[in-house]
Short mmCIF file of C-alpha atoms in Angstrom, two decimals:
data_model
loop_
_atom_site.label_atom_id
_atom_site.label_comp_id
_atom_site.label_asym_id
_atom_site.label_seq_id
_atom_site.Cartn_x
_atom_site.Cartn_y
_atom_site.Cartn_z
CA UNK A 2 -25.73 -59.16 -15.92
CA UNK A 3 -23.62 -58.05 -18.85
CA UNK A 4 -25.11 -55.54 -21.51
CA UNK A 5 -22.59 -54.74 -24.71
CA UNK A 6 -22.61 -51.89 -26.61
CA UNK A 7 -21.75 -51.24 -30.16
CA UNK A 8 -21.50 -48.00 -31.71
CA UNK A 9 -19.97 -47.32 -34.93
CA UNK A 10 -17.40 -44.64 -34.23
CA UNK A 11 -15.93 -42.73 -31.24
CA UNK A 12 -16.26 -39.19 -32.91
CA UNK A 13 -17.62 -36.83 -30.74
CA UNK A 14 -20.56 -36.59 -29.64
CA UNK A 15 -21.05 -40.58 -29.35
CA UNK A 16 -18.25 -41.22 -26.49
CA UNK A 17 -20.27 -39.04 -24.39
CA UNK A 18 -23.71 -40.44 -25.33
CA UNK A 19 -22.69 -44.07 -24.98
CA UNK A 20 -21.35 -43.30 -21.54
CA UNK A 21 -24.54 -41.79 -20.64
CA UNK A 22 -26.15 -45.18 -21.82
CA UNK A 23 -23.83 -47.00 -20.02
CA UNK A 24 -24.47 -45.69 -16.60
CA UNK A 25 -28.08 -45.62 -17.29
CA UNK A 26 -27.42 -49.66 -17.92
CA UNK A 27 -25.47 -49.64 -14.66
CA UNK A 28 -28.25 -48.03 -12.52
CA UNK A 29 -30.50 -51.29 -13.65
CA UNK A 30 -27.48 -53.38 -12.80
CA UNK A 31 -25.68 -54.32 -15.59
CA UNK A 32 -21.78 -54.19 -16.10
CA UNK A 33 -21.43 -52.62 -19.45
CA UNK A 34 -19.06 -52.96 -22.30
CA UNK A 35 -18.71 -50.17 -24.86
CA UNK A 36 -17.69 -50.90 -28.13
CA UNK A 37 -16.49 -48.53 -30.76
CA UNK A 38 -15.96 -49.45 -34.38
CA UNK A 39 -12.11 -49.02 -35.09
CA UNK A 40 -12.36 -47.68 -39.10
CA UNK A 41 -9.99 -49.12 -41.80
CA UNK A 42 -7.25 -46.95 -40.61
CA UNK A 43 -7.24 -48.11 -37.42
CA UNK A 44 -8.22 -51.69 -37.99
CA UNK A 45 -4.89 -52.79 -35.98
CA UNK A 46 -6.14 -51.38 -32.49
CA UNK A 47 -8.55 -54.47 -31.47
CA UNK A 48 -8.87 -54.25 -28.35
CA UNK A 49 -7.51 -50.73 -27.62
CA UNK A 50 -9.30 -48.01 -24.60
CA UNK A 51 -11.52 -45.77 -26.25
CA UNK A 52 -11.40 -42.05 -25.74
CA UNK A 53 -13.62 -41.54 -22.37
CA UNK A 54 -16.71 -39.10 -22.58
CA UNK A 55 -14.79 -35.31 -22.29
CA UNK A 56 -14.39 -34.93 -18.86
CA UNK A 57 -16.17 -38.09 -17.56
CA UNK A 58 -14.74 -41.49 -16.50
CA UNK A 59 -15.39 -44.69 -16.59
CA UNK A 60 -18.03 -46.00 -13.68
CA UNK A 61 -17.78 -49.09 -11.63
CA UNK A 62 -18.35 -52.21 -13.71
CA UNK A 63 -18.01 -49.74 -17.14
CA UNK A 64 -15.01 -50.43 -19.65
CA UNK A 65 -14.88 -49.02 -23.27
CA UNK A 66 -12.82 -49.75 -26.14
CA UNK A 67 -12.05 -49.41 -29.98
CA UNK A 68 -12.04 -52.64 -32.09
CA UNK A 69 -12.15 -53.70 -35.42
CA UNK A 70 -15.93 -54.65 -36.61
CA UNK A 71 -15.11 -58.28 -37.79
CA UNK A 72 -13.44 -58.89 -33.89
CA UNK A 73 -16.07 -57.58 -31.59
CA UNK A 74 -17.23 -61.67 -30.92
CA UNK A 75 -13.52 -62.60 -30.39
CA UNK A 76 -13.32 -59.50 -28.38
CA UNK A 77 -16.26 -60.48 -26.42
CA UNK A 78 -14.83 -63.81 -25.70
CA UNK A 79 -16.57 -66.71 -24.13
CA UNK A 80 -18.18 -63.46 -21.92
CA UNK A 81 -22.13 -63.77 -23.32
CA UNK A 82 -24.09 -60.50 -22.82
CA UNK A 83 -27.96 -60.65 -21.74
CA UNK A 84 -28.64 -57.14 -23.16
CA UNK A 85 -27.15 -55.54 -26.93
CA UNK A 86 -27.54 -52.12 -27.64
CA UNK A 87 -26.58 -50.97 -30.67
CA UNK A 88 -26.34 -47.01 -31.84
CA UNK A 89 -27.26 -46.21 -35.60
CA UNK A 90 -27.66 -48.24 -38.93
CA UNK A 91 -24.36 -49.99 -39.01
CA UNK A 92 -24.37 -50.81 -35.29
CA UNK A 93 -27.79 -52.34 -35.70
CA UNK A 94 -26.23 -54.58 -38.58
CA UNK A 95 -23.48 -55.58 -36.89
CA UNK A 96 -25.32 -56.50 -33.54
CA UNK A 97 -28.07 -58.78 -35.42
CA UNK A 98 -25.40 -60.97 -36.64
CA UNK A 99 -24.13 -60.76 -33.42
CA UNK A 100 -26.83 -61.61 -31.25
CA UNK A 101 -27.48 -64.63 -33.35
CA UNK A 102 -23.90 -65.43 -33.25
CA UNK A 103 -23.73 -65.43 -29.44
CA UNK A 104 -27.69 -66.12 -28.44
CA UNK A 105 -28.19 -62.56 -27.45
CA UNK A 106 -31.91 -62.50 -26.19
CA UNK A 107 -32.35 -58.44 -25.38
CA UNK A 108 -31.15 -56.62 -28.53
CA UNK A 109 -32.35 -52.73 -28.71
CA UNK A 110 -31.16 -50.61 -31.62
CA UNK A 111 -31.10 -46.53 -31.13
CA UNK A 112 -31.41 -44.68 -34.50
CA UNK A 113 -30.10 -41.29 -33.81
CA UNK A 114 -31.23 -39.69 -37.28
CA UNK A 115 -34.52 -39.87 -39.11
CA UNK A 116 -34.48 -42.41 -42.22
CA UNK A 117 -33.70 -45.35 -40.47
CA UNK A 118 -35.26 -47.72 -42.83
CA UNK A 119 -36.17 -45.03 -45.66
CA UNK A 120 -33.93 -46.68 -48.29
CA UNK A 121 -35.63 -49.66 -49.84
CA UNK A 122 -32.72 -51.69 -49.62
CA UNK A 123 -32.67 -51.76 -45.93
CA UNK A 124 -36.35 -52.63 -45.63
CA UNK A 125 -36.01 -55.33 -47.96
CA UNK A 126 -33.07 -56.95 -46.15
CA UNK A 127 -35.03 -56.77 -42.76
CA UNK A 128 -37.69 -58.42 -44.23
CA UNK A 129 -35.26 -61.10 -45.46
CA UNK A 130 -33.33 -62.25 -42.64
CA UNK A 131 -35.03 -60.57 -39.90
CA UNK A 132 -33.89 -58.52 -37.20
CA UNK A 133 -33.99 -61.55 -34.29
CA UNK A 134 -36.62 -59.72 -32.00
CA UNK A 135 -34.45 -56.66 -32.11
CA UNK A 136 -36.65 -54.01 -30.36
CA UNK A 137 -36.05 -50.24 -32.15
CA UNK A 138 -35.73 -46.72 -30.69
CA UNK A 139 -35.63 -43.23 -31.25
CA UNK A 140 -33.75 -40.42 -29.66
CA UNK A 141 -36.86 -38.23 -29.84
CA UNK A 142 -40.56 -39.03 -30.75
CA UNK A 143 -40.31 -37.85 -33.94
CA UNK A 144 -37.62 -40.45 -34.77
CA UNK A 145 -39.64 -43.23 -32.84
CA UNK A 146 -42.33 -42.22 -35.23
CA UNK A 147 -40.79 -42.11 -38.30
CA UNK A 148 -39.65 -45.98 -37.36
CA UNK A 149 -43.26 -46.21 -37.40
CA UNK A 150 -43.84 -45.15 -40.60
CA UNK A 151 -41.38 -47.67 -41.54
CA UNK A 152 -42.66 -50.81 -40.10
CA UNK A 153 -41.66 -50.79 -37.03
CA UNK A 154 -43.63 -52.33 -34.34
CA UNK A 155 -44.22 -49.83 -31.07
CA UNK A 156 -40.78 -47.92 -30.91
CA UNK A 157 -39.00 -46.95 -28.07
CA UNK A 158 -37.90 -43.57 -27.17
CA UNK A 159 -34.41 -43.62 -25.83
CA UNK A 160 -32.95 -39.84 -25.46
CA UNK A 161 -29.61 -38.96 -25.44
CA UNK A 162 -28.72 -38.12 -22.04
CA UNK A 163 -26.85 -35.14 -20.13
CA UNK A 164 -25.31 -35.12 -16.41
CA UNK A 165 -26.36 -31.78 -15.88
CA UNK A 166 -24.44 -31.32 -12.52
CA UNK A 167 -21.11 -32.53 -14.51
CA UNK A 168 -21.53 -29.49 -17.20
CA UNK A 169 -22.72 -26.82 -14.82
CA UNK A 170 -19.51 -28.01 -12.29
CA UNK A 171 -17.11 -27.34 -15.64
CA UNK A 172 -18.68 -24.22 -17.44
CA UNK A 173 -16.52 -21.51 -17.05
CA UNK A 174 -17.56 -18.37 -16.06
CA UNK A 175 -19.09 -15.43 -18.74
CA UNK A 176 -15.81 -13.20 -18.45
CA UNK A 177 -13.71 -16.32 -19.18
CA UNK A 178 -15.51 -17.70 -21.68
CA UNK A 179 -15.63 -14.67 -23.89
CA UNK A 180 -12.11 -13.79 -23.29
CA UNK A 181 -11.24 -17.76 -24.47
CA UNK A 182 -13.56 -16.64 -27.29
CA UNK A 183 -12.09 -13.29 -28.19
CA UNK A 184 -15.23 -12.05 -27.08
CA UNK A 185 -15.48 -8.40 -25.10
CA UNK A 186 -17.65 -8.27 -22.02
CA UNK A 187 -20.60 -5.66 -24.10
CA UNK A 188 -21.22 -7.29 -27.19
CA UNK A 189 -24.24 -9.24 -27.42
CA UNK A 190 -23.21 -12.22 -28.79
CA UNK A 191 -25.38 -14.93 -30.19
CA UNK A 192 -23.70 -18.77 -30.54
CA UNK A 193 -24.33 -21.65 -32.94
CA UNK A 194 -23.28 -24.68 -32.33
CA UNK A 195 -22.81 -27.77 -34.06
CA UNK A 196 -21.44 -28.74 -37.33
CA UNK A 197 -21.77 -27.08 -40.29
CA UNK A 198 -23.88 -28.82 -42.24
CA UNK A 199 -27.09 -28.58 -44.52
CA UNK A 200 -28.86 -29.89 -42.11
CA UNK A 201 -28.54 -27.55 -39.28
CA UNK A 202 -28.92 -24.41 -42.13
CA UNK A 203 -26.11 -22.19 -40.81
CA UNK A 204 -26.28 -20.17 -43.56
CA UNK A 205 -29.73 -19.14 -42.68
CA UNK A 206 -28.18 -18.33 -38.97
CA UNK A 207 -25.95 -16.26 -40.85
CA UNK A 208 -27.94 -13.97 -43.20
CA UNK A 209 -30.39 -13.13 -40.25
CA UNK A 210 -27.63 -11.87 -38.17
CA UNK A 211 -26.24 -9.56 -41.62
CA UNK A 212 -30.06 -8.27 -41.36
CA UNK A 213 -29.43 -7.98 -37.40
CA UNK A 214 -26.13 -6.31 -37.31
CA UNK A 215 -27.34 -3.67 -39.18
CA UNK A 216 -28.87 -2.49 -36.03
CA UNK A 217 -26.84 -3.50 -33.52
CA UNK A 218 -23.31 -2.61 -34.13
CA UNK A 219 -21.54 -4.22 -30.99
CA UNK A 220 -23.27 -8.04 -32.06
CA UNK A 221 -21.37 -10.93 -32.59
CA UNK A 222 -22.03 -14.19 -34.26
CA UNK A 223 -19.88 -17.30 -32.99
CA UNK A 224 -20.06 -20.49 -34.87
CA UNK A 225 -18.44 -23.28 -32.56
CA UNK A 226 -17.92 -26.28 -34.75
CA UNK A 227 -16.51 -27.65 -38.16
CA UNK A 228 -18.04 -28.86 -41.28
CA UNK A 229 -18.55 -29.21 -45.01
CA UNK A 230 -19.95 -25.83 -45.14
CA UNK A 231 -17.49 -23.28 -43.03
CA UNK A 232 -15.79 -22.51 -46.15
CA UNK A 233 -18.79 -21.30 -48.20
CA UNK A 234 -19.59 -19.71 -44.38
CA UNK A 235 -16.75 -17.74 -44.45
CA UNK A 236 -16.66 -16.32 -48.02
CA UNK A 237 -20.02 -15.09 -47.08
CA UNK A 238 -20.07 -13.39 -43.53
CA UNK A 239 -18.89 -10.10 -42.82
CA UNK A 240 -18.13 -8.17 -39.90
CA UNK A 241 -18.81 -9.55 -36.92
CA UNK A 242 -18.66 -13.28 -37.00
CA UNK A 243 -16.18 -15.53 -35.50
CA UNK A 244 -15.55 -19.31 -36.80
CA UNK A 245 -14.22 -21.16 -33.59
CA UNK A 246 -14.30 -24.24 -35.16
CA UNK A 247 -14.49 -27.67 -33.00
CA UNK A 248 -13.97 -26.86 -30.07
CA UNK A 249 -13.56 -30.19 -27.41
CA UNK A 250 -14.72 -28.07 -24.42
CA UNK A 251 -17.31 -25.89 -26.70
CA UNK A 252 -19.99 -27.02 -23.85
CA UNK A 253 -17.76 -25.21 -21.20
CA UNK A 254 -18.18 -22.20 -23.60
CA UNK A 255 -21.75 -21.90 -23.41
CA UNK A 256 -22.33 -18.80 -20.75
CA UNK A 257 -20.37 -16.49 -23.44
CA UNK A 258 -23.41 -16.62 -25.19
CA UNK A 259 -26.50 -14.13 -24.71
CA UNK A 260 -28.66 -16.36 -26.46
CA UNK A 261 -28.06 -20.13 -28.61
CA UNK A 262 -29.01 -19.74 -32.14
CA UNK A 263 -30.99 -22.89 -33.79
CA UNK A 264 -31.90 -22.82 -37.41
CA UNK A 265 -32.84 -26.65 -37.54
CA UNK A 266 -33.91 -27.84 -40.67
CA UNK A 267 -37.03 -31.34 -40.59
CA UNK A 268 -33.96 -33.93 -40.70
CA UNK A 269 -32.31 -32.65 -37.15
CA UNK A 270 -33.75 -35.61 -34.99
CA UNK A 271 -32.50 -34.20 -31.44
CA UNK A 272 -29.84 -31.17 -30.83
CA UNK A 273 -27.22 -32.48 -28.13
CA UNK A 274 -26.13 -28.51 -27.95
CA UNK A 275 -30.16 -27.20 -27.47
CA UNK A 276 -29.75 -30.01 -24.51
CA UNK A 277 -26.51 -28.46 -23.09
CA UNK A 278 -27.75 -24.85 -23.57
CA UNK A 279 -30.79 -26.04 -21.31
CA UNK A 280 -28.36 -27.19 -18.53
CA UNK A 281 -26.28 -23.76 -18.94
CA UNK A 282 -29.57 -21.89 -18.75
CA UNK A 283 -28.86 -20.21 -21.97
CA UNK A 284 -31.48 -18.75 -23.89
CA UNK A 285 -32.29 -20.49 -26.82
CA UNK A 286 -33.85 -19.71 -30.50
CA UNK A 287 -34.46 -22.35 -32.49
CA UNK A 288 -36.35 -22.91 -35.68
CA UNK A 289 -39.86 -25.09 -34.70
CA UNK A 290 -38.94 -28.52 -35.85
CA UNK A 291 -40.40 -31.08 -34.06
CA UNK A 292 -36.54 -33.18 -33.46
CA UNK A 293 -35.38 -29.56 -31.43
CA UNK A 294 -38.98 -29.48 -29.79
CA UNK A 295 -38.60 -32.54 -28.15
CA UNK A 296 -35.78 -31.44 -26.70
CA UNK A 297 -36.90 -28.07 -25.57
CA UNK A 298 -40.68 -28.15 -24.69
CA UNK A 299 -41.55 -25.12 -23.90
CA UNK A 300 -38.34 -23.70 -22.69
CA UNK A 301 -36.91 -21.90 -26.44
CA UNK A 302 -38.58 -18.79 -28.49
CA UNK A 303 -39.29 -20.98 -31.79
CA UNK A 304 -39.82 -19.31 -35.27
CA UNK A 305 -40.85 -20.15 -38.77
CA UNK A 306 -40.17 -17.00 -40.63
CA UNK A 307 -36.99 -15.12 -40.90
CA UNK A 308 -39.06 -12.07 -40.15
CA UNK A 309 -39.49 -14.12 -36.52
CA UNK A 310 -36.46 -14.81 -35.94
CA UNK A 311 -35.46 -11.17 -36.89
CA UNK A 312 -37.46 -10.48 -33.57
CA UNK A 313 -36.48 -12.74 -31.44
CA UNK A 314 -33.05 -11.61 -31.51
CA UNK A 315 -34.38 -8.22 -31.03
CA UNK A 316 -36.09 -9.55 -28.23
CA UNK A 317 -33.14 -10.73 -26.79
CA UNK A 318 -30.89 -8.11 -27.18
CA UNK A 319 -33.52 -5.99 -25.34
CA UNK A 320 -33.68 -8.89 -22.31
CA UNK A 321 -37.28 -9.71 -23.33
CA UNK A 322 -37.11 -13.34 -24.23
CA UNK A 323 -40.40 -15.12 -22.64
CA UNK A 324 -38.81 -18.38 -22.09
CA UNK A 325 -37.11 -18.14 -18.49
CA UNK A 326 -38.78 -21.15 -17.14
CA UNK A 327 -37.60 -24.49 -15.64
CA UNK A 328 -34.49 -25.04 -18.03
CA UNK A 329 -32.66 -27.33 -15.56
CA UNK A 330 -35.53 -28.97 -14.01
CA UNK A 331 -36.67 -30.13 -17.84
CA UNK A 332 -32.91 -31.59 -18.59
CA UNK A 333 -33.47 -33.50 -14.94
CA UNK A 334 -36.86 -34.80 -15.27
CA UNK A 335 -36.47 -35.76 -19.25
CA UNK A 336 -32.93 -36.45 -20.20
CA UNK A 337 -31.13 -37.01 -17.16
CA UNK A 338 -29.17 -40.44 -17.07
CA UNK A 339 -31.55 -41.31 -14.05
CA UNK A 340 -34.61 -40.66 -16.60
CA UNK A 341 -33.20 -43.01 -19.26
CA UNK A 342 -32.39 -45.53 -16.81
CA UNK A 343 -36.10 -45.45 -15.98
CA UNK A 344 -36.48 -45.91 -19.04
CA UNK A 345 -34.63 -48.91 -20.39
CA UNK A 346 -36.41 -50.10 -17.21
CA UNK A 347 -39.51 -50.10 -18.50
CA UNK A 348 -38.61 -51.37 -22.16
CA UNK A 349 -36.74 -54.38 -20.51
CA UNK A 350 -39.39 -54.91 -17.35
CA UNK A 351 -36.64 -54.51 -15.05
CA UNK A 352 -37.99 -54.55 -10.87
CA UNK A 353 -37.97 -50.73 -10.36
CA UNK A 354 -39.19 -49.95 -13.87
CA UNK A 355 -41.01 -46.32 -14.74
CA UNK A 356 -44.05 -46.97 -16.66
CA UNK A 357 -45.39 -44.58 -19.22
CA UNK A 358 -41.70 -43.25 -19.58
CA UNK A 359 -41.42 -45.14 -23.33
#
């Protein structure tokens, strides 16, 4: 059996979540083709490897490449896949036409953000030509429902997925990771991660730890990635704060960090890094949004207030954090690639499926 695929870029953190996907597929026994959108710039590489996941290769029966949109079919071949999966709006677009193109019978489509189908246009079009029996899911249950809310017919909820053993067997240790950091072995330091953008609020990260430093002298405040907002970031913080910018192996980074910083605004849908601060058995504090919640259950100090969040870095710069519980075990049971495999098991009523997991 041959499952395809189709993701619109190759930007981090997609290579890593398709090839989660794709050995999920390959645990239900499909050979899987990955398929990355080449963009205008790049239009001439049809046909050219894609970047693997960072530090993970390619699987039996697993191959991955960058083409241009208008050649995946020719791509493809006279090859014809039982099972599409597609990753985000354009993906989706570019499968339906697809599928019908090819007689692709299994099509799932994995929105990744909230708002889906929230512009009018979009839900007109569907309603026009149809999606072909494309079956819809959601990284979290907050995205499945929002589909929902949108028309959409029993969602699935597809996860992104994390080899935990693979991250723990590359995190460096604490000493290293703060000296790669600039970082010195007694300052409490507190990490965000993730881009810099409105809808991860780092600005509100920012002014609490102002309020915080006041206090504590010897913290630190690391932002590890880039976005439209570092420069504003910048003007603004004072002593204390490092910018690392994107970092490629920020995940082997993670154990410099006393604690993970989250100040999630309603439109995060997931939080890859509260996922891979699980699996490092970081401590995390993350504003109560129901995208981040899925993610951490009951294993992160959540806050609404600045006032609580205030405290719960006070907590945790005095070791009395009340969320020490099954990190690991959580990422195994919920987001493991085993867990999604059970899961596109029991979407697709594959022999060996895990009911209730959707």
């Amino acid at each position: 059996m041959l499952a395809v695929q189709l993701c619109p870029n190759d930007h981090p953190p997609f290579p890593d979540v398709c090839a989660g996907h794709a050995q999920a597929l390959a645990l239900c026994g499909y050979r899987v083709r990955t398929i990355f959108f080449a963009s205008v710039g790049r239009a001439a590489s049809v046909g050219r490897a894609a970047p693997e996941g960072r530090g993970r290769p390619l699987g039996p029966g697993e191959s991955s490449e960058v083409v241009a949109v208008e050649g995946v079919a020719d791509v493809l071949g006279a090859e014809r896949p039982n099972l599409l999966v597609t990753h985000r709006y354009r993906g989706y677009r570019a499968g339906i036409r697809l599928a019908r193109r090819l007689g692709i019978a299994e099509h799932v489509a994995v929105a990744h953000e909230f708002g889906f189908f929230a512009r009018a246009r979009r839900r007109w079009r569907r309603r026009l030509l149809g999606d072909g029996g494309c079956r819809f899911a959601g990284v979290s249950d907050a995205v499945a429902e929002d589909l929902a809310r949108c028309g959409v017919a029993a969602p699935l909820v597809l996860p992104n997925p994390l080899a935990a053993d693979r991250l723990s067997a590359n995190l460096r240790s604490r000493t290293d990771a703060r000296a790669e950091l600039g970082l010195s072995p007694k300052d409490f330091v507190t990490g965000v991660v993730g881009r810099l953008h409105p809808k991860k609020d780092p600005g509100r990260a920012l002014r609490a730890f102002g309020r915080f430093r006041q206090a504590h002298p010897r913290a630190r405040l690391v932002f590890v990635g880039d976005g439209e907002l570092r420069q504003d970031l910048e003007r603004a913080a004072g002593a204390g704060v490092t910018f690392a910018g994107f970092r490629a192996d920020g995940r082997e980074l993670l154990a410099a960090f006393d604690v993970l910083l989250a100040c999630a605004t309603e439109r995060e849908a997931f939080g890859l890094a509260l996922l891979e601060a699980l699996a490092a058995d970081v401590p995390v504090i993350c504003a109560d949004r129901p995208g981040p919640r899925f993610v951490l259950g009951d294993c992160a100090t959540y806050f609404d207030s600045d006032d609580e969040l205030l405290r719960a870095l006070q907590n945790a710069a005095e070791g009395r954090l009340d969320d020490r519980l099954a990190r690991r075990a959580r990422v195994e049971q919920l987001f493991s690639v085993e867990a999604l495999a059970g899961r596109y098991r029991s979407a697709l009523a594959i022999p060996g499926g895990a009911d209730g997991l959707c």
